[in-house]
Amino acid sequence: MASVPSLASTLQQQLADALTAALPDAGTADPLLRRSDRADFQANGILALAKKLKGNPRELAGQVTAALPAGELIKDIEVSGPGFLNITLTDKAIVETLAARAADPEGRLGVPVDAAAGTTVIDYAQPNVAKEMHVGHLRSAVIGDAMVKILEFTGEEVVRRHHIGDWGTQFGMLIQYLIEHPGALKHEGDAADGEAAMSTLNRVYKESRVLFDSDEEFKARSRDRVVALQAGDPETLELWQGFVDESKIYFYSVFDKLDMEVRDPDIVGESGYNDMLEETCRILEETGVAVRSEGALCVFFDDVKGPDGNKVPLIVKKTNGGYGYAATDLSAIRDRVQNLKADTLLYVVDARQSLHFKMVFETARRAGWLGDGVKAVQLAFGTVLGKDGKPFKTREGETVRLEDLLDEAVERATAVVREKAEKVGLSEEEIVENGRYVGVGAVKYADLSTSAVRDYKFDLDQMVSLNGDTSVYLQYAYARIRSILRKAGDAVPAAHPELALAPAERALGLHLDQFGEVLSEVASGYEPHKLAAYLYQLASHLTTFYDQCQVLSPDNAPEVVENRLFLVELTARTLHQGMALLGIRTPERL
């Protein structure tokens, strides 16, 4: 594995060793290294040590400086203020480290794979059978897909789970209607047409709902059908499967528009845990984790109370014998821990469900299903808002369909691409393809560049802008580099550690070197917005580099051209890899 330690980690180790050598009484000490505006890095750890050792911090800093090894890493070190160390690295060390990243035979840019990583089951993109996907489904899908890619890249074994809503009382109504109206699910045209599938499902749902609300006898038959479904009646299950299959055609068409891969084995909905529900309830009751209260099986918590001061329970089994969502979620935890051998359960779920999952996780801990070696985490996300700061709705006040939102984004983006197309020489086919990548990328990036737990405003005009913190800005940065590399002729990217670097080259190089550290932080904290922020900063460094350092200027010596081509090519590879981990494409020409 061609892992390349970052400049920061190498410097950190040298400083820690110097601290131990100069100050043996200090024990293990952290130099508290961070990036600095005054130099490349600043170490602040000596201040705390001086207090501990009752010494003069500037004198201690001098001792540490003297203990640092002579080598090719540090160019200059200055003791500043009350004992800070301002450290500037050599240009040679920067270029050699980047060259090692570029030479990684596995194409990972020197980013290590965590050999100790475990198995994460990630629950995301949870649409409901026989219902349209709307803007509320966007964040779970986009954030979850990015986390899958990031965790896999850093070494985690990831099991995808799409916990679709495919069970419950509404299916009694739908199935009974289908029995009394054979062929109602058939639609004209292509059997794999997602839009036609959804149109059919919508029609059947509305017609069955009208009948259910107006015909008491049909309502009674529908309720009997729910019992038959839960009992596993073969005919009922076969008709239920028809609704699920038709819905999957629709789901896949929407996920395809989102440029997301969703595989059939990954879809394990509420129905997948139906056979476990009774045993889950029995175990909870027998172990005393759940108790009977007013006929229902409940779990109580000291810190969960209603406005009246009374404890609010998690209802596992209802008074009428039906199972609550908690029974399904708890059964899913049992399956994921005991059968899938998960170390981590990651739920990408709306922040408004935080209390529910807090209660579910605590119940699972009490039952012993979440032991010391297993953690359950809710990656909670906020709401998508309109420009007015209110939940995003249509002008008629209805929920925005996810397909409509994506179609409009692609339409807007295609217009932006078309404006630049003639200058670049794009064909109509390339305009259409790039319009899709830019439009979908714009929607994803706007979501992912916001801390998940925060709400964000959905503003397509801003999202497809070439300026500012947008995916289009990053995609154009990548395409611009590819254009430079095509124009380079015989000149090839090559690292030249012997060259002095200009300030913009140093800033770009130091930022490139942080890629692996950022990914590690993003993976451990489940914070994809930090990767988006890193990539935007990288593109910004690139813009400054372009302004200050011409790459293909005839005035440059050949080795300067090669070194600058090397820097921009590594930037392109880092942008491409980082964007891919966010689920966003980087077209070669824009």
Short mmCIF file of C-alpha atoms in Angstrom, two decimals, residues 79-506:
data_model
loop_
_atom_site.label_atom_id
_atom_site.label_comp_id
_atom_site.label_asym_id
_atom_site.label_seq_id
_atom_site.Cartn_x
_atom_site.Cartn_y
_atom_site.Cartn_z
CA VAL A 79 10.69 31.43 18.21
CA SER A 80 7.90 33.98 18.41
CA GLY A 81 6.05 35.71 21.24
CA PRO A 82 5.86 33.69 24.47
CA GLY A 83 7.29 30.51 22.95
CA PHE A 84 5.43 29.84 19.71
CA LEU A 85 7.41 28.10 16.97
CA ASN A 86 6.83 29.47 13.47
CA ILE A 87 8.01 26.85 10.99
CA THR A 88 8.61 27.16 7.25
CA LEU A 89 9.23 24.00 5.21
CA THR A 90 11.65 23.65 2.34
CA ASP A 91 10.34 23.85 -1.21
CA LYS A 92 12.13 20.58 -1.89
CA ALA A 93 10.19 18.75 0.85
CA ILE A 94 6.89 20.04 -0.52
CA VAL A 95 7.58 18.97 -4.11
CA GLU A 96 9.07 15.58 -3.15
CA THR A 97 6.03 14.74 -0.98
CA LEU A 98 3.66 15.72 -3.79
CA ALA A 99 5.72 13.68 -6.26
CA ALA A 100 5.31 10.63 -4.00
CA ARG A 101 1.54 11.22 -3.98
CA ALA A 102 1.44 11.51 -7.76
CA ALA A 103 3.46 8.30 -8.13
CA ASP A 104 1.11 6.20 -5.97
CA PRO A 105 0.76 3.05 -8.13
CA GLU A 106 -2.80 2.49 -6.89
CA GLY A 107 -3.92 5.97 -7.95
CA ARG A 108 -5.02 6.89 -4.41
CA LEU A 109 -2.76 9.99 -4.22
CA GLY A 110 -0.98 8.45 -1.26
CA VAL A 111 -4.15 8.36 0.89
CA PRO A 112 -3.84 5.43 3.32
CA VAL A 113 -6.38 2.66 3.75
CA ASP A 114 -7.31 2.08 7.38
CA ALA A 115 -6.36 -1.55 7.98
CA ALA A 116 -8.31 -1.55 11.26
CA ALA A 117 -11.54 -0.29 9.68
CA GLY A 118 -14.63 -2.35 10.36
CA THR A 119 -18.06 -2.80 8.82
CA THR A 120 -20.58 0.03 8.58
CA VAL A 121 -24.20 -0.50 7.64
CA ILE A 122 -25.50 2.78 6.26
CA ASP A 123 -29.24 3.37 6.10
CA TYR A 124 -30.10 6.06 3.53
CA ALA A 125 -32.38 6.96 0.61
CA GLN A 126 -35.62 5.66 2.10
CA PRO A 127 -38.51 6.29 -0.34
CA ASN A 128 -42.00 4.87 0.15
CA VAL A 129 -43.63 2.29 -2.10
CA ALA A 130 -46.51 3.64 -4.21
CA LYS A 131 -45.58 7.25 -3.37
CA GLU A 132 -43.68 9.88 -5.31
CA MET A 133 -40.22 10.93 -4.20
CA HIS A 134 -40.11 14.61 -3.29
CA VAL A 135 -37.56 17.21 -2.24
CA GLY A 136 -37.61 15.77 1.29
CA HIS A 137 -35.93 12.59 -0.04
CA LEU A 138 -33.03 14.52 -1.59
CA ARG A 139 -30.73 14.97 1.39
CA SER A 140 -30.84 11.39 2.68
CA ALA A 141 -29.96 10.09 -0.80
CA VAL A 142 -27.19 12.60 -1.59
CA ILE A 143 -25.52 12.65 1.85
CA GLY A 144 -25.79 8.87 2.20
CA ASP A 145 -24.32 8.17 -1.23
CA ALA A 146 -21.35 10.47 -0.51
CA MET A 147 -20.68 8.82 2.85
CA VAL A 148 -20.79 5.36 1.25
CA LYS A 149 -18.12 6.43 -1.25
CA ILE A 150 -15.94 8.19 1.34
CA LEU A 151 -16.07 5.35 3.88
CA GLU A 152 -15.27 2.73 1.24
CA PHE A 153 -12.34 4.81 -0.05
CA THR A 154 -10.83 5.11 3.43
CA GLY A 155 -11.06 1.36 4.01
CA GLU A 156 -14.41 0.67 5.66
CA GLU A 157 -16.49 -2.27 4.49
CA VAL A 158 -19.85 -0.70 3.75
CA VAL A 159 -23.21 -2.44 3.56
CA ARG A 160 -25.90 -0.28 1.93
CA ARG A 161 -29.43 -0.48 3.22
CA HIS A 162 -32.42 1.32 1.69
CA HIS A 163 -35.12 0.96 4.34
CA ILE A 164 -38.06 1.66 2.04
CA GLY A 165 -41.60 2.05 3.34
CA ASP A 166 -43.18 -1.09 1.90
CA TRP A 167 -45.44 -2.34 4.71
CA GLY A 168 -48.44 -1.14 6.65
CA THR A 169 -52.17 -0.48 6.53
CA GLN A 170 -52.27 1.42 3.21
CA PHE A 171 -51.32 -1.76 1.36
CA GLY A 172 -54.54 -3.45 2.45
CA MET A 173 -56.43 -0.72 0.62
CA LEU A 174 -54.19 -0.88 -2.48
CA ILE A 175 -54.20 -4.68 -2.75
CA GLN A 176 -57.94 -4.96 -2.22
CA TYR A 177 -58.48 -2.41 -4.98
CA LEU A 178 -56.20 -4.41 -7.28
CA ILE A 179 -58.14 -7.62 -6.55
CA GLU A 180 -61.39 -5.89 -7.48
CA HIS A 181 -59.85 -4.07 -10.47
CA PRO A 182 -57.49 -6.58 -12.16
CA GLY A 183 -54.93 -5.03 -14.46
CA ALA A 184 -55.04 -1.64 -12.75
CA LEU A 185 -51.24 -1.64 -12.39
CA LYS A 186 -50.61 -2.10 -16.11
CA HIS A 187 -49.41 0.99 -17.92
CA GLU A 188 -48.85 1.82 -21.56
CA GLY A 189 -45.41 2.10 -23.13
CA ASP A 190 -42.06 0.84 -21.89
CA ALA A 191 -42.35 -1.50 -18.90
CA ALA A 192 -39.19 0.11 -17.47
CA ASP A 193 -40.48 3.68 -17.79
CA GLY A 194 -40.23 5.17 -14.31
CA GLU A 195 -42.52 8.11 -15.01
CA ALA A 196 -45.23 5.84 -16.41
CA ALA A 197 -44.85 3.55 -13.40
CA MET A 198 -45.33 6.45 -10.99
CA SER A 199 -48.28 7.76 -12.97
CA THR A 200 -49.96 4.37 -12.69
CA LEU A 201 -49.20 4.06 -8.97
CA ASN A 202 -50.56 7.56 -8.36
CA ARG A 203 -53.76 6.77 -10.23
CA VAL A 204 -54.32 3.49 -8.36
CA TYR A 205 -53.60 5.15 -5.02
CA LYS A 206 -56.05 8.02 -5.63
CA GLU A 207 -58.80 5.76 -6.96
CA SER A 208 -58.45 3.29 -4.06
CA ARG A 209 -58.39 6.15 -1.52
CA VAL A 210 -61.65 7.61 -2.92
CA LEU A 211 -63.28 4.19 -2.64
CA PHE A 212 -61.85 3.60 0.85
CA ASP A 213 -63.23 6.92 2.12
CA SER A 214 -66.66 6.53 0.53
CA ASP A 215 -67.46 2.80 0.76
CA GLU A 216 -67.62 1.28 4.27
CA GLU A 217 -67.77 -2.25 2.91
CA PHE A 218 -64.61 -1.70 0.81
CA LYS A 219 -62.95 -0.21 3.90
CA ALA A 220 -63.80 -3.35 5.89
CA ARG A 221 -62.50 -5.61 3.12
CA SER A 222 -59.29 -3.54 2.98
CA ARG A 223 -58.72 -3.97 6.71
CA ASP A 224 -59.22 -7.71 6.38
CA ARG A 225 -56.66 -7.62 3.55
CA VAL A 226 -54.08 -6.04 5.90
CA VAL A 227 -54.52 -9.03 8.22
CA ALA A 228 -54.06 -11.38 5.25
CA LEU A 229 -50.90 -9.51 4.22
CA GLN A 230 -49.39 -9.71 7.70
CA ALA A 231 -50.33 -13.39 7.91
CA GLY A 232 -48.45 -14.11 4.66
CA ASP A 233 -51.39 -15.06 2.45
CA PRO A 234 -49.78 -16.06 -0.91
CA GLU A 235 -52.24 -14.21 -3.21
CA THR A 236 -52.03 -11.05 -1.12
CA LEU A 237 -48.23 -11.19 -1.02
CA GLU A 238 -48.04 -11.64 -4.79
CA LEU A 239 -50.18 -8.53 -5.38
CA TRP A 240 -48.16 -6.60 -2.78
CA GLN A 241 -44.99 -7.58 -4.63
CA GLY A 242 -46.50 -6.04 -7.77
CA PHE A 243 -46.70 -2.66 -6.03
CA VAL A 244 -43.13 -2.99 -4.78
CA ASP A 245 -41.77 -3.96 -8.21
CA GLU A 246 -43.63 -1.13 -9.96
CA SER A 247 -42.33 1.31 -7.35
CA LYS A 248 -38.75 0.10 -7.83
CA ILE A 249 -38.96 0.92 -11.54
CA TYR A 250 -39.84 4.45 -10.51
CA PHE A 251 -37.21 4.63 -7.73
CA TYR A 252 -34.48 3.51 -10.09
CA SER A 253 -35.45 6.13 -12.66
CA VAL A 254 -35.14 8.90 -10.04
CA PHE A 255 -31.87 7.55 -8.65
CA ASP A 256 -30.56 7.34 -12.21
CA LYS A 257 -31.35 11.05 -12.65
CA LEU A 258 -29.44 11.66 -9.41
CA ASP A 259 -26.51 9.73 -10.95
CA MET A 260 -26.67 7.27 -8.05
CA GLU A 261 -26.33 3.51 -8.14
CA VAL A 262 -28.99 1.68 -6.14
CA ARG A 263 -28.85 -2.10 -6.31
CA ASP A 264 -31.71 -4.49 -5.73
CA PRO A 265 -30.03 -6.48 -2.90
CA ASP A 266 -29.48 -3.23 -0.99
CA ILE A 267 -33.22 -2.58 -0.75
CA VAL A 268 -34.43 -4.18 2.46
CA GLY A 269 -37.58 -2.38 3.47
CA GLU A 270 -39.83 -2.59 6.50
CA SER A 271 -41.19 -5.91 5.21
CA GLY A 272 -37.73 -7.47 5.43
CA TYR A 273 -37.98 -7.55 9.22
CA ASN A 274 -41.60 -8.68 9.49
CA ASP A 275 -40.68 -12.20 10.65
CA MET A 276 -38.54 -10.79 13.46
CA LEU A 277 -41.07 -8.40 15.02
CA GLU A 278 -42.76 -10.79 17.43
CA GLU A 279 -39.43 -12.17 18.70
CA THR A 280 -38.08 -8.64 19.17
CA CYS A 281 -41.10 -7.75 21.30
CA ARG A 282 -40.87 -11.00 23.27
CA ILE A 283 -37.18 -10.46 24.10
CA LEU A 284 -37.80 -6.87 25.18
CA GLU A 285 -40.67 -7.89 27.44
CA GLU A 286 -38.94 -10.95 28.92
CA THR A 287 -35.81 -8.95 29.78
CA GLY A 288 -37.84 -6.14 31.33
CA VAL A 289 -36.61 -3.56 28.83
CA ALA A 290 -40.22 -3.03 27.70
CA VAL A 291 -43.33 -3.11 29.90
CA ARG A 292 -47.07 -3.20 29.32
CA SER A 293 -48.77 0.17 29.70
CA GLU A 294 -52.45 0.64 28.92
CA GLY A 295 -52.34 -2.49 26.76
CA ALA A 296 -49.32 -1.40 24.70
CA LEU A 297 -45.73 -2.63 24.97
CA CYS A 298 -43.61 0.39 25.84
CA VAL A 299 -40.10 1.46 26.78
CA PHE A 300 -39.79 4.43 29.16
CA PHE A 301 -36.94 6.91 29.65
CA ASP A 302 -36.28 9.23 32.58
CA ASP A 303 -35.29 12.12 30.32
CA VAL A 304 -38.12 11.91 27.76
CA LYS A 305 -41.21 13.67 29.05
CA GLY A 306 -44.22 15.41 27.56
CA PRO A 307 -45.46 18.96 28.30
CA ASP A 308 -47.44 17.54 31.23
CA GLY A 309 -44.28 16.18 32.86
CA ASN A 310 -45.24 12.55 32.27
CA LYS A 311 -42.81 10.17 30.63
CA VAL A 312 -43.33 9.67 26.88
CA PRO A 313 -42.70 6.04 25.91
CA LEU A 314 -41.33 4.41 22.81
CA ILE A 315 -44.26 2.24 21.68
CA VAL A 316 -43.01 -1.08 20.36
CA LYS A 317 -46.36 -2.84 20.07
CA LYS A 318 -49.68 -1.03 19.94
CA THR A 319 -52.74 -1.75 22.04
CA ASN A 320 -54.45 -3.36 19.01
CA GLY A 321 -51.53 -5.75 18.51
CA GLY A 322 -50.01 -3.86 15.59
CA TYR A 323 -46.31 -3.07 15.52
CA GLY A 324 -44.91 0.45 15.67
CA TYR A 325 -41.97 1.77 13.67
CA ALA A 326 -39.81 1.09 16.72
CA ALA A 327 -40.34 -2.68 16.43
CA THR A 328 -39.10 -2.61 12.83
CA ASP A 329 -36.13 -0.35 13.63
CA LEU A 330 -35.10 -2.51 16.59
CA SER A 331 -35.40 -5.67 14.49
CA ALA A 332 -33.23 -4.03 11.84
CA ILE A 333 -30.57 -3.32 14.49
CA ARG A 334 -30.63 -6.97 15.57
CA ASP A 335 -30.21 -8.10 11.96
CA ARG A 336 -27.44 -5.62 11.16
CA VAL A 337 -25.41 -6.40 14.26
CA GLN A 338 -25.98 -10.14 14.58
CA ASN A 339 -26.18 -11.20 10.92
CA LEU A 340 -24.26 -8.49 9.02
CA LYS A 341 -21.65 -8.20 11.82
CA ALA A 342 -21.69 -4.40 11.75
CA ASP A 343 -19.39 -2.36 13.99
CA THR A 344 -21.20 0.87 13.10
CA LEU A 345 -24.81 1.59 12.21
CA LEU A 346 -25.12 4.92 10.38
CA TYR A 347 -28.61 6.35 9.82
CA VAL A 348 -28.90 9.27 7.37
CA VAL A 349 -32.26 10.50 8.62
CA ASP A 350 -34.08 13.82 9.03
CA ALA A 351 -33.13 15.69 12.22
CA ARG A 352 -36.83 15.79 13.15
CA GLN A 353 -36.60 12.05 13.89
CA SER A 354 -33.72 12.51 16.34
CA LEU A 355 -35.79 11.77 19.45
CA HIS A 356 -37.17 8.57 17.92
CA PHE A 357 -33.69 7.28 17.11
CA LYS A 358 -32.29 8.35 20.46
CA MET A 359 -34.97 6.19 22.12
CA VAL A 360 -34.45 3.29 19.68
CA PHE A 361 -30.67 3.28 20.19
CA GLU A 362 -31.01 3.42 23.98
CA THR A 363 -33.55 0.56 23.89
CA ALA A 364 -31.15 -1.52 21.78
CA ARG A 365 -28.34 -0.84 24.28
CA ARG A 366 -30.51 -1.93 27.20
CA ALA A 367 -31.39 -5.09 25.31
CA GLY A 368 -27.69 -5.81 24.65
CA TRP A 369 -28.00 -5.54 20.85
CA LEU A 370 -25.71 -2.51 20.79
CA GLY A 371 -22.75 -3.69 22.84
CA ASP A 372 -19.41 -2.04 23.61
CA GLY A 373 -18.01 -2.85 20.18
CA VAL A 374 -20.92 -1.43 18.20
CA LYS A 375 -22.01 2.18 17.82
CA ALA A 376 -25.18 3.58 16.29
CA VAL A 377 -25.06 7.10 14.86
CA GLN A 378 -27.75 9.29 13.33
CA LEU A 379 -26.31 11.54 10.64
CA ALA A 380 -29.15 14.01 11.08
CA PHE A 381 -29.90 16.51 8.34
CA GLY A 382 -31.90 19.73 8.18
CA THR A 383 -34.62 20.92 5.83
CA VAL A 384 -34.40 22.14 2.24
CA LEU A 385 -35.81 25.68 2.20
CA GLY A 386 -37.06 27.92 -0.57
CA LYS A 387 -35.60 31.37 -1.24
CA ASP A 388 -38.12 32.75 1.27
CA GLY A 389 -36.54 30.71 4.05
CA LYS A 390 -39.60 28.46 4.43
CA PRO A 391 -39.79 24.72 3.60
CA PHE A 392 -39.46 24.33 -0.16
CA LYS A 393 -42.91 24.12 -1.84
CA THR A 394 -44.44 24.69 -5.26
CA ARG A 395 -46.30 27.95 -5.94
CA GLU A 396 -49.50 26.04 -5.15
CA GLY A 397 -48.05 25.13 -1.76
CA GLU A 398 -47.46 21.47 -2.61
CA THR A 399 -44.32 19.44 -1.99
CA VAL A 400 -41.85 19.68 -4.88
CA ARG A 401 -41.39 16.44 -6.82
CA LEU A 402 -37.75 15.36 -6.85
CA GLU A 403 -37.85 14.58 -10.58
CA ASP A 404 -39.14 18.07 -11.40
CA LEU A 405 -36.44 19.67 -9.30
CA LEU A 406 -33.67 17.67 -11.02
CA ASP A 407 -35.09 18.30 -14.49
CA GLU A 408 -35.12 22.05 -13.87
CA ALA A 409 -31.55 21.97 -12.53
CA VAL A 410 -30.35 20.12 -15.64
CA GLU A 411 -32.26 22.55 -17.89
CA ARG A 412 -30.65 25.59 -16.21
CA ALA A 413 -27.20 24.00 -16.25
CA THR A 414 -27.48 23.02 -19.92
CA ALA A 415 -28.18 26.67 -20.76
CA VAL A 416 -25.00 27.69 -18.88
CA VAL A 417 -22.94 25.02 -20.68
CA ARG A 418 -24.41 26.01 -24.05
CA GLU A 419 -23.27 29.62 -23.55
CA LYS A 420 -19.65 28.46 -23.38
CA ALA A 421 -19.96 25.56 -25.82
CA GLU A 422 -18.94 27.35 -29.03
CA LYS A 423 -15.71 28.65 -27.50
CA VAL A 424 -14.74 25.15 -26.36
CA GLY A 425 -16.11 23.40 -29.45
CA LEU A 426 -18.58 21.09 -27.71
CA SER A 427 -20.91 18.92 -29.79
CA GLU A 428 -24.65 18.87 -29.06
CA GLU A 429 -24.20 15.44 -27.47
CA GLU A 430 -21.49 16.83 -25.16
CA ILE A 431 -23.65 19.85 -24.27
CA VAL A 432 -26.52 17.57 -23.22
CA GLU A 433 -24.25 15.21 -21.26
CA ASN A 434 -22.34 18.00 -19.53
CA GLY A 435 -25.59 19.83 -18.81
CA ARG A 436 -26.75 16.79 -16.88
CA TYR A 437 -23.47 16.45 -14.96
CA VAL A 438 -23.39 20.16 -14.12
CA GLY A 439 -27.07 20.32 -13.14
CA VAL A 440 -27.08 17.24 -10.92
CA GLY A 441 -23.67 18.20 -9.54
CA ALA A 442 -24.99 21.65 -8.65
CA VAL A 443 -27.87 20.17 -6.64
CA LYS A 444 -25.62 17.66 -4.86
CA TYR A 445 -22.89 20.17 -4.06
CA ALA A 446 -25.30 22.75 -2.63
CA ASP A 447 -26.53 20.04 -0.28
CA LEU A 448 -23.13 18.58 0.59
CA SER A 449 -21.34 21.90 1.06
CA THR A 450 -23.74 22.73 3.90
CA SER A 451 -23.22 21.10 7.29
CA ALA A 452 -25.81 18.30 7.23
CA VAL A 453 -27.63 19.35 10.37
CA ARG A 454 -28.25 22.87 9.03
CA ASP A 455 -31.16 23.88 6.79
CA TYR A 456 -30.21 25.36 3.43
CA LYS A 457 -31.91 27.46 0.77
CA PHE A 458 -32.52 25.87 -2.62
CA ASP A 459 -31.53 28.57 -5.11
CA LEU A 460 -30.89 27.20 -8.62
CA ASP A 461 -29.61 30.55 -9.92
CA GLN A 462 -26.83 30.47 -7.34
CA MET A 463 -26.22 26.73 -7.69
CA VAL A 464 -25.39 26.90 -11.41
CA SER A 465 -23.31 30.08 -11.08
CA LEU A 466 -19.74 30.00 -12.36
CA ASN A 467 -18.68 32.16 -9.42
CA GLY A 468 -18.61 31.41 -5.73
CA ASP A 469 -18.76 28.17 -3.78
CA THR A 470 -20.54 26.02 -6.38
CA SER A 471 -19.83 22.71 -8.07
CA VAL A 472 -19.75 24.50 -11.44
CA TYR A 473 -16.79 26.57 -10.24
CA LEU A 474 -14.97 23.35 -9.30
CA GLN A 475 -15.94 21.58 -12.54
CA TYR A 476 -14.65 24.51 -14.59
CA ALA A 477 -11.41 24.51 -12.59
CA TYR A 478 -10.90 20.86 -13.50
CA ALA A 479 -11.82 21.39 -17.17
CA ARG A 480 -9.45 24.37 -17.35
CA ILE A 481 -6.55 22.21 -16.18
CA ARG A 482 -7.42 19.51 -18.72
CA SER A 483 -7.38 22.21 -21.41
CA ILE A 484 -3.91 23.39 -20.32
CA LEU A 485 -2.60 19.82 -20.37
CA ARG A 486 -3.97 19.35 -23.90
CA LYS A 487 -2.22 22.55 -25.02
CA ALA A 488 1.10 21.59 -23.43
CA GLY A 489 2.38 19.89 -26.59
CA ASP A 490 5.66 18.10 -25.93
CA ALA A 491 5.96 19.46 -22.40
CA VAL A 492 5.05 16.84 -19.80
CA PRO A 493 4.23 17.18 -16.09
CA ALA A 494 7.34 16.43 -14.04
CA ALA A 495 8.30 17.29 -10.45
CA HIS A 496 11.45 19.37 -9.99
CA PRO A 497 12.32 19.47 -6.27
CA GLU A 498 15.41 21.56 -6.99
CA LEU A 499 13.32 24.57 -8.04
CA ALA A 500 12.33 27.44 -5.77
CA LEU A 501 8.55 27.80 -5.49
CA ALA A 502 6.60 31.01 -5.86
CA PRO A 503 4.21 31.85 -2.95
CA ALA A 504 1.14 30.71 -4.95
CA GLU A 505 2.87 27.44 -5.85
CA ARG A 506 3.73 26.78 -2.19
#
